[in-house]
Amino acid sequence: MALRHAVLTALLDGEHSGYQLAKSFDVGMANFWHALPQQLYAELAKLEADGLVAGREVVQEARPNKRLFTVTDAGLAELRRFARTPSKPSFIRDDLLVKVAAADAVDAAELIAQLDERAAIAGAKVELFDKLMRKMRGELGEAEYLAHGTQVGPYLTLLRGRRFESENREWCTEAASVLRARAGADVTR
Amino acid sequence: MALRHAVLTALLDGEHSGYQLAKSFDVGMANFWHALPQQLYAELAKLEADGLVAGREVVQEARPNKRLFTVTDAGLAELRRFARTPSKPSFIRDDLLVKVAAADAVDAAELIAQLDERAAIAGAKVELFDKLMRKMRGELGEAEYLAHGTQVGPYLTLLRGRRFESENREWCTEAASVLRARAGADVTR
DNA sequence: ACATACATGTAATCAGTTACATGATTAT
DNA sequence: ATAATCATGTAACTGATTACATGTATGT
């Protein structure tokens, strides 16, 4: 039941609407948790009912009204309690890896195309994370930021996401080239 | 709906019982898919009902009887169809990363302890994957195996898992040392 | 005696996804 | 005109987790 804690964490750096969360979940948070807008709206409603976040209505003219949420003291306490509970080892779920595991039994050309596509997506994520990290660091170098910056938490998780996607890109490229080489060898045999 | 395809893939290298699958899912498959025994038994039953796997009863004396499953032609066709569908980008779900993201608001000592523990777990996984890969390669070197080995699919996914866990271990170690340095600085301030 | 491995499930609940629904404003 | 952005949800369904249930054989 960590979605609520991911939401509380996302709200630590100020008030957000459900809509804003839905966006930021696809950038800073997406390395370790993912959620659809509907889930976030539902979770915010539950968190408010439980007194862990407080919402305030903001009336707008040119746009629909919105509700901005902040973490309450009870919410902060809940987050601290959560941080003390044991963590279960993480897991990945990846359709593409399932397909690669079945590489010996399925169409190679199609797999290669999907690996190339995924490598490109991962590359774009690497650049996005680099940008976010540069922005967060500001004037400071990485070592300095890690030592003295505010928001080490988010910075560390961005670092993790950056490495994951970089790793991902490299592996997809390699796997594609391995499959290409084997397909080529089969043809000339 | 990729659990069924993960199961079909796992059954590609020969017949397995639900019990055996439950074990092997925690090693070779665990880098990209995870499932509890109950899910596997249920999925095998569904796959059998759909004619994608065939089960045969094996009567044993000293142990309970078991059912061994193999992929049918229809199952193989389904796997090939699946391999042609577009893959949605993977995602990680990790409690510990949520906690690190909230690092600035929670107890540092506890987080550090969890990061150290996770680094050790990741290290053990790296060794396990190395062992499995050596076993799979046999006499061959890695480049040779990737070029000519049977089971490139499983080998490539083990490679991915190996790198993921290695990355994980490094990051956990670094994150812990960053948090330790900051905690130390706070104390002496 | 106690734990672990073997072997297979059911039932209840919780979490996540897909599909649907509404409606104004701004940019191309 | 068309698409994208802002803004928030409901309803139905599928997938995953937790708790429970059973029973034998082997190792420490």
PDB file of C-alpha atoms (C1' of nucleotides) in Angstrom, chain A residues 19 23 38 41 60 63-64 66-67 88 93, chain D residues 5-11 15-18:
ATOM      1  CA  TYR A  19      -3.880  17.124 -12.124  1.00  0.00           C
ATOM      2  CA  LYS A  23       1.900  14.999 -14.555  1.00  0.00           C
ATOM      3  CA  GLN A  38      -7.870   8.164 -11.680  1.00  0.00           C
ATOM      4  CA  TYR A  41      -7.730  11.403  -7.549  1.00  0.00           C
ATOM      5  CA  GLN A  60     -10.287  30.105 -11.274  1.00  0.00           C
ATOM      6  CA  ARG A  63      -9.977  27.432 -16.185  1.00  0.00           C
ATOM      7  CA  PRO A  64     -11.941  24.907 -14.154  1.00  0.00           C
ATOM      8  CA  LYS A  66      -9.045  23.008  -8.715  1.00  0.00           C
ATOM      9  CA  ARG A  67      -8.210  21.582  -5.319  1.00  0.00           C
ATOM     10  CA  LYS A  88      10.056  -5.742   0.352  1.00  0.00           C
ATOM     11  CA  ARG A  93       7.427  -5.850 -14.653  1.00  0.00           C
TER      12      ARG A  93
ATOM     13  C1'  DT D   5      -4.202  21.695 -21.899  1.00  0.00           C
ATOM     14  C1'  DC D   6      -6.676  22.295 -17.792  1.00  0.00           C
ATOM     15  C1'  DA D   7      -9.497  19.777 -14.265  1.00  0.00           C
ATOM     16  C1'  DT D   8     -12.027  15.959 -11.958  1.00  0.00           C
ATOM     17  C1'  DG D   9     -14.069  12.079 -11.496  1.00  0.00           C
ATOM     18  C1'  DT D  10     -17.359   7.118 -11.862  1.00  0.00           C
ATOM     19  C1'  DA D  11     -17.963   2.210 -13.050  1.00  0.00           C
ATOM     20  C1'  DG D  15      -4.763  -8.734 -11.694  1.00  0.00           C
ATOM     21  C1'  DA D  16      -2.167  -9.330  -7.324  1.00  0.00           C
ATOM     22  C1'  DT D  17      -1.732 -10.077  -2.354  1.00  0.00           C
ATOM     23  C1'  DT D  18      -2.954 -11.998   2.126  1.00  0.00           C
TER      24       DT D  18
END
